XYZ file of C-alpha atoms in Angstrom:
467
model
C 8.036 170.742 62.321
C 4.585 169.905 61.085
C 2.050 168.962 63.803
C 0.957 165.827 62.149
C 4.732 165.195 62.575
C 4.194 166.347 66.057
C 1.886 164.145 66.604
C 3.362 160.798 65.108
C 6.528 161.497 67.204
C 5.374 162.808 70.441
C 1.764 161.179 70.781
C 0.737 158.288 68.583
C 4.297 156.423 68.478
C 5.365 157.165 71.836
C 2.151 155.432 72.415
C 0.819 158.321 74.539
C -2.530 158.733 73.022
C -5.432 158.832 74.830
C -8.219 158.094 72.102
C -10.362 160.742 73.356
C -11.948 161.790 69.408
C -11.153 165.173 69.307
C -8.221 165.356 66.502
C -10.833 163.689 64.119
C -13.950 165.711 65.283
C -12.140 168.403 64.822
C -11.244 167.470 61.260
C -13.184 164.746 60.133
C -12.040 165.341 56.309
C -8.338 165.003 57.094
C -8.492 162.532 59.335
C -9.877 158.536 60.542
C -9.838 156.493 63.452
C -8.526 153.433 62.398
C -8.164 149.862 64.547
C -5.280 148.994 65.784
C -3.295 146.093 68.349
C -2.542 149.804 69.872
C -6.380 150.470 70.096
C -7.966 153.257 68.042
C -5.689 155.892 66.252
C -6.118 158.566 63.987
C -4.407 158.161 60.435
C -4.135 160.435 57.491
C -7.113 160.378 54.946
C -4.361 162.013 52.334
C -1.374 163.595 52.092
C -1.932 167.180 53.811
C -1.010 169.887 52.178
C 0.944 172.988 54.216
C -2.189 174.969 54.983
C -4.134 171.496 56.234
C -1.183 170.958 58.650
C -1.350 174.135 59.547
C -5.039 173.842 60.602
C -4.496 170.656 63.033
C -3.036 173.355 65.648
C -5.821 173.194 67.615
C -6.229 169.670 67.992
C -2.568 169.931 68.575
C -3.327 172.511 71.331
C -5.837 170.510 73.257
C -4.544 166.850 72.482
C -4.727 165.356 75.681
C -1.538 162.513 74.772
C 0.337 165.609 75.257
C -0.774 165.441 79.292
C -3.276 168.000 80.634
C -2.574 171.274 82.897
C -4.485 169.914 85.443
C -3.359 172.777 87.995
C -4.388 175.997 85.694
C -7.819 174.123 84.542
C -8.439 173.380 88.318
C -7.724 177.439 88.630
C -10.589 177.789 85.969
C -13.280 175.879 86.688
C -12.693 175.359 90.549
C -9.921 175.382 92.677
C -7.058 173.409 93.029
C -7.504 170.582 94.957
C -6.467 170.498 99.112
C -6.186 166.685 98.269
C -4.823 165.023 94.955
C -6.362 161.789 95.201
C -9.620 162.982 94.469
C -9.141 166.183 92.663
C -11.294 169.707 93.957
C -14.706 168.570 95.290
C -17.173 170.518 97.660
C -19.273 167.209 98.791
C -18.765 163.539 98.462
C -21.869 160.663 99.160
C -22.891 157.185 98.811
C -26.585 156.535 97.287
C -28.649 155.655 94.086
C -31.488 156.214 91.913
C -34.620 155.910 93.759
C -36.392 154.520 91.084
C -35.103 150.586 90.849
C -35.637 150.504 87.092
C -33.101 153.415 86.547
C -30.910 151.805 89.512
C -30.865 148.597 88.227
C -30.372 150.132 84.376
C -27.349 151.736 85.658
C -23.803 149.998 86.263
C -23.710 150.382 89.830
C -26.601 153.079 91.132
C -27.965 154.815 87.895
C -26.899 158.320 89.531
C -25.928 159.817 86.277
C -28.418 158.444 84.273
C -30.615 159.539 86.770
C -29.161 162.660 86.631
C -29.434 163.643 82.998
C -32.942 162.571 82.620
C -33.570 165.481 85.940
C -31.505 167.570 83.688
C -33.604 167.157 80.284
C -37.177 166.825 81.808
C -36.308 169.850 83.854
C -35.211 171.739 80.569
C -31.692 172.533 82.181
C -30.512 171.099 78.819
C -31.889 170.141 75.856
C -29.208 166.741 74.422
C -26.684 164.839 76.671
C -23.640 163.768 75.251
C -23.384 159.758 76.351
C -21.693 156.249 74.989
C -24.195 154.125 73.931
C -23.301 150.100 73.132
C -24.458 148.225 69.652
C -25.806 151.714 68.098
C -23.934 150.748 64.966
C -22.705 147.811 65.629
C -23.199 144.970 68.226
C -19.574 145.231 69.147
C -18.848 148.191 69.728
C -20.234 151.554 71.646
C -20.459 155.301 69.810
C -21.185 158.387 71.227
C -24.616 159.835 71.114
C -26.330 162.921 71.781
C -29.546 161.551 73.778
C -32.676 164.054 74.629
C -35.221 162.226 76.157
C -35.441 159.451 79.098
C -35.316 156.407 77.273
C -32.219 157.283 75.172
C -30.615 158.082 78.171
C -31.864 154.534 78.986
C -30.397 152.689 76.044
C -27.021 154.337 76.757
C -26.962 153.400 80.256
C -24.144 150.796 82.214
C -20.419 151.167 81.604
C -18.772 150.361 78.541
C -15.226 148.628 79.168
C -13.360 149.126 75.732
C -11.607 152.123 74.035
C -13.771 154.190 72.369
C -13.018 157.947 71.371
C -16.212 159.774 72.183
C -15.208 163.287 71.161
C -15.582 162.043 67.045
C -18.778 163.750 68.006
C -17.781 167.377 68.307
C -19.318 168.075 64.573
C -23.093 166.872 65.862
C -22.444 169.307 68.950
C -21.307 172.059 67.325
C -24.640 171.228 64.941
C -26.965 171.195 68.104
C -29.798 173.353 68.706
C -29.542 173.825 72.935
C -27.426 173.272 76.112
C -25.792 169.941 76.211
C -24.663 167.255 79.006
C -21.579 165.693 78.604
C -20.525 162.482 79.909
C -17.000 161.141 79.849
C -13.782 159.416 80.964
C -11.477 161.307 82.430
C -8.946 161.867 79.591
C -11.883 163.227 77.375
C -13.539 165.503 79.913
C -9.454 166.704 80.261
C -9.903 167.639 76.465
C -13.169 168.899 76.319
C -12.283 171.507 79.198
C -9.195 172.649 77.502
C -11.665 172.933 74.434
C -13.846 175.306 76.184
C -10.631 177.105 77.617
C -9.991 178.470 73.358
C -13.611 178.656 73.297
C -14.240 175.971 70.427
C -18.384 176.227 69.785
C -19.386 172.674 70.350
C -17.741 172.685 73.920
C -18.972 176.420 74.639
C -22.762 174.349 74.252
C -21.648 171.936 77.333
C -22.885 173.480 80.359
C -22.783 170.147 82.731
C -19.765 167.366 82.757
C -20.380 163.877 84.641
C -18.366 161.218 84.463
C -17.418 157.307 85.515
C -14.659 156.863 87.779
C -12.297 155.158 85.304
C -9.320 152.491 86.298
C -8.882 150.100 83.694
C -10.177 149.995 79.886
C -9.670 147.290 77.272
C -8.834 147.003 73.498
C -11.422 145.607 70.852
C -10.084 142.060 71.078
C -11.363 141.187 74.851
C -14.438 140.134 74.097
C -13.267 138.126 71.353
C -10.833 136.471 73.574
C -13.210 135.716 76.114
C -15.717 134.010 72.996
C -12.369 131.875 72.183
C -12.291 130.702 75.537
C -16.062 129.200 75.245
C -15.393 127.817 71.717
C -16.780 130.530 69.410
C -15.284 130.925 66.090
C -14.383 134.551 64.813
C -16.583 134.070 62.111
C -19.457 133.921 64.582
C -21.170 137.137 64.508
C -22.095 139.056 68.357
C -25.895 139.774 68.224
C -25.674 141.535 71.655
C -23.040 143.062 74.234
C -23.266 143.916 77.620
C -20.810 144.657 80.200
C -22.512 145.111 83.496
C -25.564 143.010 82.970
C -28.141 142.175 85.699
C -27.871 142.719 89.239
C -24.954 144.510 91.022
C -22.267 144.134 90.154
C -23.096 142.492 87.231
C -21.663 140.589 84.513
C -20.860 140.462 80.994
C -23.038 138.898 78.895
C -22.809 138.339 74.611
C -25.279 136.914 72.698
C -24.361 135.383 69.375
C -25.810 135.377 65.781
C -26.613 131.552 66.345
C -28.343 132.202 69.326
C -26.228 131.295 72.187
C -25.435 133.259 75.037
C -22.234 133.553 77.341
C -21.747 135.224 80.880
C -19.313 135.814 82.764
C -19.460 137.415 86.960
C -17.674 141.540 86.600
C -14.508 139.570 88.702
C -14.273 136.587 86.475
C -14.233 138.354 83.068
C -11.712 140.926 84.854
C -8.777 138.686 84.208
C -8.681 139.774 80.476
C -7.554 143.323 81.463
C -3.708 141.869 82.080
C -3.764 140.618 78.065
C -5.912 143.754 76.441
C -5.613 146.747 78.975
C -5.072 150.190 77.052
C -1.971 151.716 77.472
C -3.722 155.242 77.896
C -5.686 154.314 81.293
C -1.931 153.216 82.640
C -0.321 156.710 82.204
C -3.329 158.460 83.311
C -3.203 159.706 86.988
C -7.213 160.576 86.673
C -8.864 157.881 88.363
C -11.675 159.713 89.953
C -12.648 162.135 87.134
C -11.050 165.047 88.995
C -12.349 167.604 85.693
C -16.153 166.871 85.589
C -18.768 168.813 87.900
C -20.237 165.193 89.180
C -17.827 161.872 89.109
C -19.671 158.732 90.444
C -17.969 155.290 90.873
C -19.255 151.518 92.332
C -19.302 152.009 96.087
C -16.896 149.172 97.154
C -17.635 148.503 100.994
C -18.448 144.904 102.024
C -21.242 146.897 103.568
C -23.059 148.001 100.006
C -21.936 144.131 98.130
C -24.069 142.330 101.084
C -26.864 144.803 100.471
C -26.688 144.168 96.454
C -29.004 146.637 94.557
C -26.222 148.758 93.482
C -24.862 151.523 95.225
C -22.776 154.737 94.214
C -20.112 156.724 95.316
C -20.974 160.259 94.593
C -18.567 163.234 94.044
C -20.079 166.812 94.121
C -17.419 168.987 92.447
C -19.214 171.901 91.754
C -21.568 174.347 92.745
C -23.866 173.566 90.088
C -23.888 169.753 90.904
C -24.439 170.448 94.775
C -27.495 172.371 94.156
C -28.780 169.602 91.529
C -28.357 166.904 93.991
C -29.665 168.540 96.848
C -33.186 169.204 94.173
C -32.839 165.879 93.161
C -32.818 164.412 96.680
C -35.749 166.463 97.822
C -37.647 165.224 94.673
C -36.897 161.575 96.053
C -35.279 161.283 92.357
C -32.103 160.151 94.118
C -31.024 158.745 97.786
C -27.657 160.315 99.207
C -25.881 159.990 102.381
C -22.833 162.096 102.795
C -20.193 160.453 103.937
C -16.118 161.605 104.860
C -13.777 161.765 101.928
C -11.479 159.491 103.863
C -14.087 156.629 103.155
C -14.420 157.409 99.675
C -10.869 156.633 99.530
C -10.962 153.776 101.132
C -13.367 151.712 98.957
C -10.985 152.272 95.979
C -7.024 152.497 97.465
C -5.821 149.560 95.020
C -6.844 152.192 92.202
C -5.918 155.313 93.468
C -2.401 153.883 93.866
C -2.510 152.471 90.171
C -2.957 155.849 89.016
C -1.470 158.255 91.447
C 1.325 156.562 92.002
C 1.891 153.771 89.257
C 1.001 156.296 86.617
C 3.920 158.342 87.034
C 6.496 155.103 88.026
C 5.529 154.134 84.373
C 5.778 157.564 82.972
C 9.510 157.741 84.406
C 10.153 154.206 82.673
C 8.779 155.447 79.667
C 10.830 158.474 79.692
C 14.351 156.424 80.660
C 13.431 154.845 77.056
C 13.819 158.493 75.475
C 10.476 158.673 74.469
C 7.988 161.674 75.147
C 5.645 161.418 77.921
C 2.711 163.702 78.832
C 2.954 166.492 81.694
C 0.262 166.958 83.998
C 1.963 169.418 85.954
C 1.737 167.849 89.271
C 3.693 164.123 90.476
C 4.469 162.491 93.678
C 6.976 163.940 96.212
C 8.484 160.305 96.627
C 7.912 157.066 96.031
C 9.244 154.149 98.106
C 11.415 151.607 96.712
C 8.485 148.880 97.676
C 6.022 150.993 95.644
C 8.501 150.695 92.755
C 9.417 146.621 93.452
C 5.384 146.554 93.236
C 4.984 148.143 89.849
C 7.832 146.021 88.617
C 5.415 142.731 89.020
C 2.345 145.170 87.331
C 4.080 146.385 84.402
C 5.707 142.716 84.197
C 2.263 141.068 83.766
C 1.028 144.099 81.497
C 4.023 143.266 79.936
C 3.621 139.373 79.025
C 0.003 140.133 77.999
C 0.629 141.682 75.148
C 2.820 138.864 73.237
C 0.657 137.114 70.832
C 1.210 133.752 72.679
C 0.056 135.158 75.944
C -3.107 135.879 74.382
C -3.415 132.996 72.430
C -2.842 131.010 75.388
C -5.839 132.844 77.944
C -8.118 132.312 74.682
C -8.200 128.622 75.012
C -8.125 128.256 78.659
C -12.369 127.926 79.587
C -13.775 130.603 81.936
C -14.898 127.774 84.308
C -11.457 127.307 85.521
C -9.528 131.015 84.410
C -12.117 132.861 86.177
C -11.755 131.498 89.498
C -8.335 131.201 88.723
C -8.053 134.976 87.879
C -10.246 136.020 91.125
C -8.043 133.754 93.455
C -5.495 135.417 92.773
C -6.201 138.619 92.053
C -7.435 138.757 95.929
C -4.567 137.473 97.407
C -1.994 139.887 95.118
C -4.542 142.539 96.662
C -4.077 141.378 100.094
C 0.056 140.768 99.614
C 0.383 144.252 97.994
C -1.913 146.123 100.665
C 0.911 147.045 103.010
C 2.877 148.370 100.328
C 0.710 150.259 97.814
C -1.543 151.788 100.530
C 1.351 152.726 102.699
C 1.663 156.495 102.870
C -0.879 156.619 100.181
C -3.762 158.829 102.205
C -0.533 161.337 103.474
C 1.168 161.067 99.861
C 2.301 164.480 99.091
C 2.480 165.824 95.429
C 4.446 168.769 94.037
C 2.688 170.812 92.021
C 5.004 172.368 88.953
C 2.115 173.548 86.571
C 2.498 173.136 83.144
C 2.886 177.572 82.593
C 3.774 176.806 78.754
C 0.752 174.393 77.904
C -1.714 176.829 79.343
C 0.218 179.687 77.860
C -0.513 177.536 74.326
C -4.340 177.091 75.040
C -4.471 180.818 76.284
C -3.116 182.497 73.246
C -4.555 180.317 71.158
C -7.900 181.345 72.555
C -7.014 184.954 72.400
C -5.894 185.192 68.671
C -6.873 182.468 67.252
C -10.493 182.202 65.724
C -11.816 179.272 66.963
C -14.628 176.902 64.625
């Protein structure tokens, strides 16, 4: 079987892929991203011939719609974790950038952009690998490889659509010095695997940071969310942002005629139901469990009265404990530690999405007789509640995809659908407390590795040359 066939059965139909970029920057001449109502996926530039199949092996190898070893790459560049929720860590804090212009830059605390700036002005590395919004287009985000403060700058504040970031593996490979890397979870999965064969461009990544990552949305959101206010298509976006302003922020477009449109982070939230990538539902990564440093929006009621933006911090390495701890004695950041247990607690809604929910929908999937990635670890159990829970998720995921459903949000104003959307969205949290955090901090997880996918990755590294 070819593994273009491979990956039309098993990845791209099956709709298990995870638009992380690598299958085209690996092969940019055989293959585009193209857009889809499935979100970004690679197609065929032309027919391959026998020896251009051949060659996709190691995209094949470290495709991360196949699932990801977690266990054996924990093994590698850690340990494996005493607790799966958050993935191997040695210290976990809440803080920010001390500087307000980099806080306020950032999307909750500016810690990473802080970060990579203390990493380039300190020569640690010379380029950072980082998403950057409107670089080509106003609509859309492309990676970028940044190397001085205000690049970091302009690349700064989440971006909520699907965008495959590893397209850029040809400009790393190109790079003259150590890089940064910043990513969502199922690309830093991918990039790790890709410095398990030993691929160049990944061997130049000596630092990984990352967004905790719950939710991400296809290309038409935005669009939608313009319907809703009475733009026409054929009104061009001079300007996106997704966390605008003050913390938490709020998405804000400016148009070609010179309007603009915001909407509060909570409000614009209830487009995820009708555009949420399939990907970030059948990905148990929620806290960026591969990266050295993970950093997510400190939910407390404590931080939201205090406004300014605030970080949860997760030290996973050596390396990123000892750059923190310079960093706070610099006065570049401020950290408290604080227990993992109250990490945990500011995001339990999405650490059941994924740690649980990801694998209830995997099992669907799989009663359907299609492929589904392995990540060599699941659940122990899962109570029938839990499952009744999903049933009302999946059902509204569900709904939102039919063409009428999204029709329908796009002419409902935000004025009353964002309210609307936040009403309820609290009280489903509040109803489906009980059940999705019950058990949830004592959940127990088998590990069953994944012995043939790392056995793939290893001897692929060991006789395979790898450019």
């Amino acid at each position: 079987m070819s593994y273009w066939h491979c990956f039309q059965q098993e990845v791209i139909k099956p709709g298990n892929c995870t638009h992380c970029g690598a299958c085209v920057g690996l092969h940019p001449e055989l293959l585009e991203f193209q857009e889809t109502a499935a979100g970004p996926l690679p197609y065929l530039r032309r027919p391959l011939t026998k020896e251009e199949d051949d060659s996709l092996g190691l995209a094949w190898a470290v495709c991360s719609g196949r699932g990801v070893p977690y266990p054996e790459i924990f093994d590698k560049f850690s340990h494996n974790p005493e607790n799966w929720l958050i993935g191997s860590y040695r210290q976990v804090f809440t803080g920010f950038a001390t500087n307000q212009a980099i806080r306020r830059r950032g999307a909750s605390g500016g810690v990473i952009s802080r970060v990579l700036i203390h990493l380039l002005e300190s020569g640690q590395v010379e380029g950072a690998v980082v998403l950057q919004q409107g670089r080509h287009s106003p609509e859309t985000a492309s990676p970028v490889i940044a190397t001085n403060r205000e690049q970091v700058l302009a690349a700064a504040q989440s971006v909520y659509a699907v965008t495959p970031v590893l397209t850029i593996l040809p400009e790393m490979a190109a790079f003259a010095g150590r890089l940064a890397f910043v990513g969502l979870p199922e690309q830093v999965a991918t990039l790790r695997m890709l410095q398990v064969v030993g691929h160049p461009a990944a061997q130049k990544v000596v630092f990984v940071a990352g967004p905790y990552t719950g939710t991400n949305m296809y290309l038409g959101a935005v669009r939608a969310f313009l319907k809703s206010q009475g733009v026409a298509d054929q009104i061009a976006i001079a300007s996106l942002q997704w966390r605008a302003g003050e913390w938490p922020g709020y998405l804000q477009v400016k148009t070609s005629d010179g309007r603009i449109f915001k909407a509060q982070k909570f409000y614009y939230n209830y487009l995820i139901p009708f555009y949420i990538s399939r990907n970030c539902q059948i990905t148990p990564d929620f806290t960026n469990e591969l990266t050295d440093l993970s950093v997510g929006d400190a939910w407390s009621p404590q931080f939201e009265q205090a406004g300014g933006g605030h970080s949860v911090v997760v030290a996973r390495s050596q390396q990123a404990t000892a750059i923190l701890t310079q960093m706070q004695e610099l006065n570049e950041l401020t950290l408290e530690p604080i227990e993992l247990n109250q990490a945990l607690e500011m995001h339990g809604h999405m650490l059941d999405f994924k740690k649980r929910g990801s694998f209830i929908r995997l099992e669907a999937q799989q009663k359907l007789g299609k492929p589904i990635p392995q990540f060599g670890y699941r659940p122990e159990s899962m109570t029938l509640g839990r499952r009744l829970v999903e049933l009302v998720i999946s059902g509204s995921f569900t709904i939102g995809r039919f063409q009428w459903a999204r029709w329908l949000v796009s002419q409902l104003p935000l004025g009353l659908v964002g309210p609307a959307f936040n009403t309820l969205r609290k009280s489903w949290k509040s109803l489906s407390k009980p059940t999705k955090r019950k058990g949830l901090a004592e959940a127990n997880f088998v590990v069953t590795g994944d012995p043939n996918r790392w056995q793939e990755l290893s001897s692929y590294s060991n006789t395979k040359k790898v450019n």
